Short mmCIF file of C-alpha atoms in Angstrom, two decimals:
data_model
loop_
_atom_site.label_atom_id
_atom_site.label_comp_id
_atom_site.label_asym_id
_atom_site.label_seq_id
_atom_site.Cartn_x
_atom_site.Cartn_y
_atom_site.Cartn_z
CA MET A 126 27.43 -13.13 0.47
CA SER A 127 24.54 -14.47 -0.89
CA GLU A 128 22.28 -13.40 -3.73
CA GLN A 129 19.59 -13.04 -1.36
CA THR A 130 21.45 -10.82 1.11
CA ARG A 131 23.06 -8.45 -1.47
CA ALA A 132 21.49 -5.52 -0.12
CA ARG A 133 23.24 -5.70 3.34
CA GLY A 134 25.88 -3.63 4.51
CA ARG A 135 24.96 -0.56 2.62
CA THR A 136 25.64 3.03 4.18
CA THR A 137 26.11 4.20 0.54
CA GLY A 138 24.21 4.05 -2.54
CA ARG A 139 20.54 4.63 -4.08
CA VAL A 140 17.55 3.64 -2.08
CA VAL A 141 14.56 4.34 -3.59
CA VAL A 142 11.14 4.02 -1.48
CA VAL A 143 8.02 3.55 -2.92
CA GLY A 144 4.88 5.19 -1.23
CA ALA A 145 4.90 8.24 0.23
CA GLY A 146 2.70 7.08 3.50
CA MET A 147 3.42 6.14 6.96
CA ALA A 148 5.83 2.87 6.69
CA GLY A 149 7.75 4.94 3.64
CA VAL A 150 8.41 8.08 4.96
CA GLN A 151 9.11 5.96 8.15
CA THR A 152 12.11 3.89 6.48
CA ALA A 153 13.26 7.36 5.03
CA VAL A 154 13.60 8.56 8.60
CA ALA A 155 15.02 5.61 10.05
CA LEU A 156 17.62 5.08 7.34
CA ARG A 157 19.18 8.68 7.73
CA GLU A 158 18.85 8.00 11.71
CA GLN A 159 20.36 4.63 11.48
CA GLY A 160 24.00 5.75 9.41
CA PHE A 161 23.10 5.54 5.75
CA THR A 162 24.67 7.95 4.13
CA GLY A 163 23.80 7.45 0.57
CA GLY A 164 20.84 8.42 -1.88
CA VAL A 165 17.17 7.98 -0.57
CA THR A 166 14.61 8.72 -2.48
CA LEU A 167 10.62 8.46 -1.51
CA ILE A 168 8.36 8.21 -4.88
CA GLY A 169 4.65 8.79 -3.40
CA ALA A 170 1.43 8.61 -6.60
CA GLU A 171 -0.40 12.16 -4.67
CA PRO A 172 0.75 15.29 -5.69
CA HIS A 173 0.45 16.33 -1.21
CA GLN A 174 3.30 16.21 1.45
CA PRO A 175 3.37 12.66 2.54
CA TYR A 176 0.59 12.77 5.49
CA ASP A 177 -0.57 10.69 8.04
CA ARG A 178 -3.84 8.48 7.43
CA PRO A 179 -5.76 8.19 10.56
CA PRO A 180 -6.82 11.76 11.58
CA LEU A 181 -8.30 11.27 7.75
CA SER A 182 -11.86 9.74 9.19
CA LYS A 183 -11.76 12.18 12.40
CA ALA A 184 -10.10 15.81 12.67
CA VAL A 185 -9.91 16.40 8.37
CA LEU A 186 -13.30 14.97 7.74
CA LEU A 187 -15.07 17.11 10.57
CA GLY A 188 -13.20 20.09 9.32
CA LYS A 189 -11.08 20.02 12.54
CA ALA A 190 -7.79 20.19 10.89
CA GLU A 191 -6.90 20.79 7.23
CA GLY A 192 -4.57 18.00 6.92
CA SER A 193 -2.10 15.83 8.85
CA ALA A 194 1.20 16.01 7.21
CA PHE A 195 4.32 14.55 8.64
CA ASP A 196 6.40 16.44 10.48
CA VAL A 197 9.74 15.67 8.50
CA ASP A 198 11.87 18.06 7.02
CA PHE A 199 12.48 16.32 4.36
CA GLU A 200 15.43 18.49 2.88
CA ALA A 201 17.52 18.20 5.99
CA LEU A 202 17.38 15.26 6.20
CA GLY A 203 18.29 14.95 2.39
CA ILE A 204 15.68 12.93 1.23
CA GLY A 205 14.66 13.36 -2.60
CA LEU A 206 10.62 13.54 -2.87
CA ARG A 207 8.80 13.05 -6.18
CA LEU A 208 5.76 13.14 -5.59
CA GLY A 209 2.38 12.71 -7.69
CA ARG A 210 4.35 9.86 -9.51
CA GLU A 211 2.95 6.54 -10.11
CA VAL A 212 5.10 3.78 -10.25
CA LEU A 213 4.07 1.56 -13.38
CA GLY A 214 6.75 -1.44 -13.21
CA VAL A 215 10.09 -2.76 -11.60
CA ARG A 216 12.79 -4.97 -13.04
CA PRO A 217 14.48 -6.42 -10.63
CA GLY A 218 17.40 -7.57 -12.38
CA ASP A 219 18.05 -4.12 -14.60
CA HIS A 220 17.63 -2.95 -10.73
CA GLU A 221 15.21 -0.42 -12.15
CA LEU A 222 11.79 1.17 -11.53
CA ASP A 223 9.63 2.25 -14.31
CA THR A 224 7.23 5.25 -14.12
CA ALA A 225 5.50 7.57 -16.78
CA GLU A 226 8.12 10.01 -16.59
CA GLY A 227 11.11 7.53 -17.21
CA PRO A 228 12.61 4.53 -15.91
CA VAL A 229 14.74 5.35 -12.04
CA PRO A 230 16.97 3.12 -11.12
CA TYR A 231 18.00 1.91 -7.29
CA ASP A 232 21.03 -0.11 -5.90
CA VAL A 233 17.88 -1.11 -2.99
CA LEU A 234 14.27 -0.70 -3.34
CA VAL A 235 11.49 -0.60 -0.36
CA VAL A 236 8.03 -1.67 -1.69
CA ALA A 237 5.62 0.59 1.22
CA THR A 238 2.55 1.02 -1.29
CA GLY A 239 0.05 0.04 1.65
CA ALA A 240 -3.60 -0.89 0.85
CA GLU A 241 -6.28 0.12 -1.63
CA PRO A 242 -10.12 0.59 -0.83
CA VAL A 243 -11.96 -2.21 -2.67
CA ARG A 244 -14.22 -1.21 -4.66
CA LEU A 245 -18.71 -2.06 -4.53
CA PRO A 246 -18.96 -3.80 -7.39
CA GLY A 247 -21.39 -1.41 -9.96
CA ALA A 248 -20.94 1.12 -7.92
CA GLU A 249 -17.55 3.49 -9.97
CA GLY A 250 -19.34 6.21 -11.26
CA VAL A 251 -22.42 7.01 -9.65
CA PRO A 252 -22.42 9.90 -8.29
CA GLY A 253 -22.23 10.17 -4.30
CA VAL A 254 -20.16 6.91 -4.06
CA HIS A 255 -17.30 7.61 -2.20
CA LEU A 256 -14.15 5.58 -0.82
CA LEU A 257 -12.43 7.18 2.79
CA ARG A 258 -8.15 6.56 1.82
CA THR A 259 -6.97 9.60 0.92
CA LEU A 260 -6.78 12.92 1.93
CA ASP A 261 -8.75 13.74 -1.33
CA ASP A 262 -11.79 11.41 -0.51
CA ALA A 263 -11.80 13.37 3.14
CA GLU A 264 -12.35 16.90 1.27
CA ARG A 265 -14.88 15.34 -1.10
CA LEU A 266 -16.83 14.02 2.07
CA ARG A 267 -16.28 16.94 4.09
CA PRO A 268 -18.99 18.82 2.25
CA VAL A 269 -20.76 15.74 1.91
CA LEU A 270 -21.31 15.78 5.68
CA ALA A 271 -21.34 19.31 6.21
CA ARG A 272 -24.49 19.93 4.13
CA GLN A 273 -25.70 16.78 6.75
CA HIS A 274 -26.49 14.73 4.16
CA ASP A 275 -28.75 10.85 4.57
CA VAL A 276 -25.77 9.04 4.43
CA VAL A 277 -25.15 4.88 3.87
CA VAL A 278 -21.87 3.42 4.97
CA VAL A 279 -21.41 -0.15 3.18
CA GLY A 280 -19.33 -2.26 6.05
CA ALA A 281 -19.43 -2.14 9.77
CA GLY A 282 -15.85 -2.99 10.14
CA TRP A 283 -13.48 -0.26 11.45
CA ILE A 284 -13.23 1.96 9.08
CA GLY A 285 -17.25 1.87 8.99
CA ALA A 286 -17.55 2.28 11.89
CA GLU A 287 -15.59 5.12 12.57
CA PHE A 288 -17.27 7.33 9.29
CA ALA A 289 -20.45 6.51 10.81
CA THR A 290 -19.39 7.96 13.91
CA ALA A 291 -17.91 11.30 12.19
CA ALA A 292 -21.42 11.27 10.11
CA ARG A 293 -23.46 10.89 13.24
CA GLU A 294 -21.25 14.15 14.96
CA ALA A 295 -21.72 16.16 11.73
CA GLY A 296 -25.79 15.57 12.55
CA CYS A 297 -26.48 13.48 9.50
CA ALA A 298 -28.99 10.22 9.33
CA VAL A 299 -26.28 7.56 8.97
CA THR A 300 -27.24 4.02 7.85
CA VAL A 301 -24.81 1.41 7.94
CA VAL A 302 -25.82 -1.42 5.27
CA GLU A 303 -23.72 -5.09 6.49
CA ALA A 304 -23.71 -8.34 4.32
CA ALA A 305 -22.50 -10.27 7.53
CA ASP A 306 -24.72 -11.02 10.57
CA ARG A 307 -23.03 -8.78 13.05
CA PRO A 308 -20.44 -5.49 12.74
CA LEU A 309 -16.89 -6.71 12.68
CA ALA A 310 -17.05 -10.06 11.00
CA GLY A 311 -14.41 -10.50 9.54
CA ALA A 312 -12.24 -9.01 12.61
CA LEU A 313 -13.92 -10.61 15.89
CA PRO A 314 -15.25 -14.04 17.12
CA ALA A 315 -19.11 -13.33 17.27
CA GLU A 316 -19.61 -12.75 21.15
CA VAL A 317 -16.89 -10.62 21.36
CA ALA A 318 -18.96 -8.11 18.71
CA ALA A 319 -21.82 -8.63 19.73
CA PRO A 320 -21.91 -6.17 22.23
CA MET A 321 -20.42 -3.94 19.61
CA THR A 322 -23.86 -4.14 17.40
CA GLY A 323 -26.03 -1.95 20.70
CA TRP A 324 -22.88 1.11 19.83
CA TYR A 325 -24.48 1.93 16.70
CA ALA A 326 -28.38 2.14 17.75
CA ASP A 327 -27.13 3.62 20.86
CA SER A 328 -25.32 6.65 18.88
CA GLY A 329 -28.81 7.43 16.80
CA VAL A 330 -27.12 4.85 14.16
CA THR A 331 -29.44 2.23 12.02
CA LEU A 332 -27.48 -1.32 11.27
CA ARG A 333 -28.84 -2.83 8.88
CA THR A 334 -27.31 -6.69 9.11
CA ARG A 335 -27.51 -9.84 5.95
CA ALA A 336 -28.16 -7.19 3.76
CA ARG A 337 -26.27 -7.12 0.23
CA VAL A 338 -26.20 -4.00 -1.96
CA VAL A 339 -27.65 -4.93 -5.33
CA ARG A 340 -27.25 -1.38 -6.56
CA VAL A 341 -26.93 2.03 -6.45
CA GLU A 342 -28.68 4.23 -8.07
CA ASP A 343 -28.57 8.34 -7.51
CA GLY A 344 -29.87 9.10 -3.69
CA THR A 345 -30.81 5.15 -3.16
CA VAL A 346 -29.47 2.04 -2.06
CA VAL A 347 -31.18 -0.73 -3.34
CA LEU A 348 -30.87 -4.03 -1.53
CA ASP A 349 -31.31 -7.76 -1.98
CA ASP A 350 -34.29 -7.64 0.04
CA GLY A 351 -35.80 -5.42 -2.39
CA ALA A 352 -35.87 -2.49 0.31
CA ARG A 353 -34.66 1.34 -0.87
CA VAL A 354 -32.31 3.31 1.38
CA PRO A 355 -32.20 6.87 0.52
CA ALA A 356 -29.06 7.69 0.32
CA GLY A 357 -27.37 11.50 -0.65
CA ALA A 358 -23.98 9.69 -0.02
CA VAL A 359 -22.84 6.58 -0.11
CA VAL A 360 -19.29 5.65 1.59
CA VAL A 361 -17.63 2.29 1.10
CA GLY A 362 -15.61 0.74 3.34
CA VAL A 363 -15.79 -2.93 2.67
CA GLY A 364 -11.92 -3.91 3.36
CA ALA A 365 -9.09 -3.38 1.63
CA ARG A 366 -6.36 -5.20 -0.04
CA PRO A 367 -2.20 -4.85 -0.91
CA ALA A 368 -1.58 -2.06 -3.29
CA THR A 369 0.58 -4.50 -5.60
CA ALA A 370 -1.01 -4.76 -8.72
CA TRP A 371 2.03 -2.67 -10.22
CA LEU A 372 4.58 -5.62 -9.00
CA ALA A 373 3.15 -8.04 -11.77
CA GLY A 374 5.25 -10.09 -13.70
CA SER A 375 8.69 -8.41 -11.63
CA GLY A 376 9.13 -11.95 -9.84
CA ILE A 377 8.71 -10.70 -6.91
CA GLU A 378 6.58 -12.97 -4.70
CA LEU A 379 3.08 -12.53 -4.18
CA GLY A 380 0.73 -14.01 -1.19
CA ALA A 381 -3.12 -14.93 -1.74
CA HIS A 382 -4.08 -11.82 -0.88
CA GLY A 383 -1.36 -9.92 -3.10
CA GLU A 384 0.88 -9.26 -0.70
CA VAL A 385 4.67 -9.60 -0.61
CA VAL A 386 5.67 -12.32 1.06
CA ALA A 387 8.69 -11.07 2.66
CA ASP A 388 11.31 -13.06 5.36
CA ALA A 389 11.70 -12.65 9.12
CA HIS A 390 13.81 -9.27 8.16
CA LEU A 391 10.84 -8.06 5.37
CA ARG A 392 12.86 -9.35 2.62
CA ALA A 393 11.09 -9.69 -0.58
CA SER A 394 11.96 -12.95 -2.30
CA VAL A 395 14.19 -11.10 -4.96
CA PRO A 396 17.45 -9.38 -4.12
CA ASP A 397 18.06 -6.06 -2.80
CA VAL A 398 14.16 -5.99 -2.57
CA TYR A 399 12.42 -5.27 0.83
CA ALA A 400 8.29 -5.03 1.91
CA VAL A 401 7.54 -2.69 4.37
CA GLY A 402 3.43 -1.87 5.94
CA ASP A 403 -0.15 -3.08 4.69
CA CYS A 404 1.47 -4.06 1.23
CA ALA A 405 3.29 -6.86 2.79
CA SER A 406 3.11 -10.16 4.87
CA PHE A 407 5.89 -12.02 7.42
CA PRO A 408 6.15 -15.19 8.99
CA SER A 409 5.42 -14.71 13.15
CA GLY A 410 7.47 -16.93 15.31
CA ARG A 411 5.61 -15.52 18.31
CA TYR A 412 2.23 -17.44 16.39
CA GLY A 413 3.99 -19.75 14.22
CA GLU A 414 2.29 -18.44 11.19
CA ARG A 415 2.31 -15.63 8.57
CA LEU A 416 1.15 -12.49 9.65
CA LEU A 417 -0.66 -9.81 7.20
CA ILE A 418 -1.45 -6.75 8.99
CA HIS A 419 -3.47 -3.68 7.68
CA HIS A 420 -2.80 -1.25 10.48
CA TRP A 421 -1.15 1.66 11.10
CA ASP A 422 1.63 0.63 14.18
CA ASN A 423 2.97 -2.04 11.87
CA ALA A 424 4.43 0.65 9.58
CA LEU A 425 5.82 2.55 12.13
CA GLN A 426 7.69 -0.43 13.48
CA GLY A 427 8.52 -2.21 10.22
CA PRO A 428 10.85 0.04 8.82
CA ARG A 429 13.75 0.21 11.46
CA THR A 430 13.81 -3.18 10.90
CA VAL A 431 14.44 -2.92 7.02
CA ALA A 432 16.70 0.51 7.78
CA ALA A 433 18.88 -2.18 10.15
CA ASP A 434 19.20 -4.78 7.45
CA ILE A 435 20.28 -2.86 4.97
CA ILE A 436 22.99 -1.02 6.69
CA GLY A 437 23.80 -4.59 7.90
CA GLU A 438 23.09 -4.08 11.56
CA ALA A 439 21.04 -7.64 11.67
CA PRO A 440 18.59 -6.81 13.84
CA VAL A 441 16.56 -9.77 15.29
CA ALA A 442 13.73 -10.78 12.96
CA TYR A 443 10.41 -8.75 13.05
CA ASP A 444 7.76 -10.60 15.12
CA PRO A 445 5.99 -7.64 16.66
CA VAL A 446 2.72 -7.40 19.05
CA PRO A 447 0.11 -6.31 16.38
CA TYR A 448 -1.77 -3.36 17.83
CA PHE A 449 -4.66 -0.97 16.89
CA TRP A 450 -6.94 0.90 17.86
CA SER A 451 -10.20 2.73 17.07
CA GLU A 452 -12.47 5.48 18.21
CA GLN A 453 -16.12 4.80 17.47
CA PHE A 454 -19.63 5.66 18.97
CA GLY A 455 -17.92 7.43 21.78
CA ARG A 456 -15.60 4.61 22.93
CA PHE A 457 -11.80 3.84 22.79
CA VAL A 458 -11.32 0.56 21.33
CA GLN A 459 -7.52 -0.87 21.49
CA TYR A 460 -6.39 -4.56 20.31
CA ALA A 461 -3.26 -5.84 20.84
CA GLY A 462 -1.98 -9.43 19.84
CA HIS A 463 -3.24 -12.20 17.20
CA HIS A 464 -6.27 -13.77 18.68
CA ALA A 465 -6.63 -16.71 16.63
CA ALA A 466 -4.55 -19.64 18.16
CA ALA A 467 -6.11 -18.83 21.41
CA ASP A 468 -7.45 -21.93 23.10
CA THR A 469 -9.22 -19.99 25.93
CA THR A 470 -11.36 -16.33 26.34
CA VAL A 471 -11.62 -14.24 29.86
CA TRP A 472 -13.61 -11.09 30.34
CA ARG A 473 -12.61 -8.78 32.59
CA GLY A 474 -15.92 -6.50 33.28
CA ASP A 475 -19.11 -6.29 31.89
CA PRO A 476 -19.35 -6.00 27.96
CA ALA A 477 -22.99 -4.30 28.76
CA GLY A 478 -21.24 -1.43 30.47
CA ALA A 479 -18.80 1.35 29.39
CA ALA A 480 -15.50 -0.30 29.98
CA TRP A 481 -14.47 -4.06 29.66
CA THR A 482 -11.62 -6.28 28.07
CA VAL A 483 -11.43 -9.55 26.31
CA CYS A 484 -8.01 -11.36 26.98
CA TRP A 485 -7.40 -14.56 24.42
CA LEU A 486 -5.01 -17.07 26.21
CA ARG A 487 -3.22 -19.65 25.03
CA GLU A 488 -1.77 -22.28 27.41
CA ASP A 489 -2.20 -19.31 30.33
CA ARG A 490 -0.69 -17.55 28.11
CA LEU A 491 -1.90 -14.40 27.04
CA VAL A 492 -1.87 -13.95 23.34
CA ALA A 493 -4.12 -11.39 22.98
CA LEU A 494 -6.73 -8.33 24.08
CA LEU A 495 -9.21 -6.26 22.79
CA ALA A 496 -9.90 -3.35 25.86
CA VAL A 497 -12.88 -1.07 25.63
CA GLY A 498 -12.03 1.75 27.48
CA ARG A 499 -9.34 0.60 29.97
CA PRO A 500 -6.39 1.90 28.14
CA ARG A 501 -4.47 0.22 31.09
CA ASP A 502 -5.28 -3.47 30.50
CA LEU A 503 -3.80 -2.98 26.98
CA ALA A 504 -0.89 -1.20 27.85
CA GLN A 505 -0.09 -3.52 30.58
CA GLY A 506 -1.43 -6.51 28.46
CA ARG A 507 0.85 -5.21 25.63
CA LYS A 508 4.20 -6.03 27.57
CA LEU A 509 2.20 -9.53 28.65
CA VAL A 510 2.00 -11.18 25.49
CA GLU A 511 5.29 -9.79 24.17
CA ALA A 512 7.04 -11.32 27.38
CA GLY A 513 4.60 -15.05 27.28
CA THR A 514 4.03 -14.66 30.96
CA VAL A 515 1.63 -17.37 32.57
CA LEU A 516 -1.81 -16.10 34.20
CA ASP A 517 -3.93 -16.94 36.49
CA ARG A 518 -7.22 -17.43 34.27
CA THR A 519 -9.41 -16.75 37.93
CA LEU A 520 -7.54 -13.44 39.26
CA LEU A 521 -7.44 -12.25 35.15
CA ALA A 522 -11.02 -12.25 35.38
CA ASP A 523 -10.90 -9.80 38.53
CA PRO A 524 -11.65 -5.82 36.56
CA ALA A 525 -10.58 -4.87 40.13
CA ARG A 526 -6.90 -6.27 39.71
CA PRO A 527 -4.29 -4.42 37.53
CA LEU A 528 -3.80 -7.10 34.58
CA LYS A 529 0.02 -7.07 35.46
CA ALA A 530 -1.01 -8.66 38.92
CA ALA A 531 -3.19 -11.65 37.36
CA THR A 532 0.34 -13.99 37.30
CA ARG A 533 0.92 -16.76 38.68
#
């Protein structure tokens, strides 16, 4: 057995998973479901019971739920939890992790530390500046919304829009500041993001594009044009990056964004180490490029591949159709696929209306779609992307026709 595949074929031994979010929890559970009988330890930096993150920007933030702990009986599954423990480094040659409480040995290591929010330069330590990534973040923000402060959101991406939605629902006055010329500039083409701009005003949110934050003072956000925006609270949502600083010096290969460079089975570059979820990129045969996906569904799907490879089931290469959803400004937005390589765009429905879909094709095969209020389009389209079905563009453009009936 080669060095690169030494980890495979195990049903016993010690698997240590670093990161107690969706990817880490699902990896531990999948190992048990697939027959692994050795030791499984889940290490989390936060002291809380492992929890799901999407509700943080919705129910938890608005006080409609106290938390979002996973419904997993870790004790019954024989999964050891070490919570509130920060991992400081790893020595793959010794098969040991370094933690503040001492070394932790492993036979197989799974890196599932996710991503951490990018901070606003110069704003650290300023009163009233918040991030929204953890349960503690949501708990700190909940009374801010309850007091109906003037809120400034920095960044008009997915998390910025979701937080602005929650803040408006709570009765806050909300201003969203975006450095680019439109919302979701880094995620969607201009013509697709353009209809979403109006959603802000329709919901009573002030959107300021081409606006950069120069500094945050107590109670005020100062923009590069000299404008001063009142801010009882500032929420920063300008992106996230893989939480992999602790891997420095380990010899584990990291990519341009700091992510673990994994192979098609989510193995890292050193033996007996895997990486899964937001902190790992993987080669996609479907799209012909390496993908780094910061979305919940990737953290749900990848662990099955990792568990199967550890126990030697020789799974097929990990090559999912990426998927995510966002609830914002009274709309349910879903996206599946990867549109970068598309050569044609087809619209289904009027983007000024309440429900519409954008389809991206390459050589008449669907590679991605974004559906606003059309969940049936999304469900059918995701299957068409997986199948690589050839579509008729004219039929596809008819929103009254089921998407699955647009085949040649």
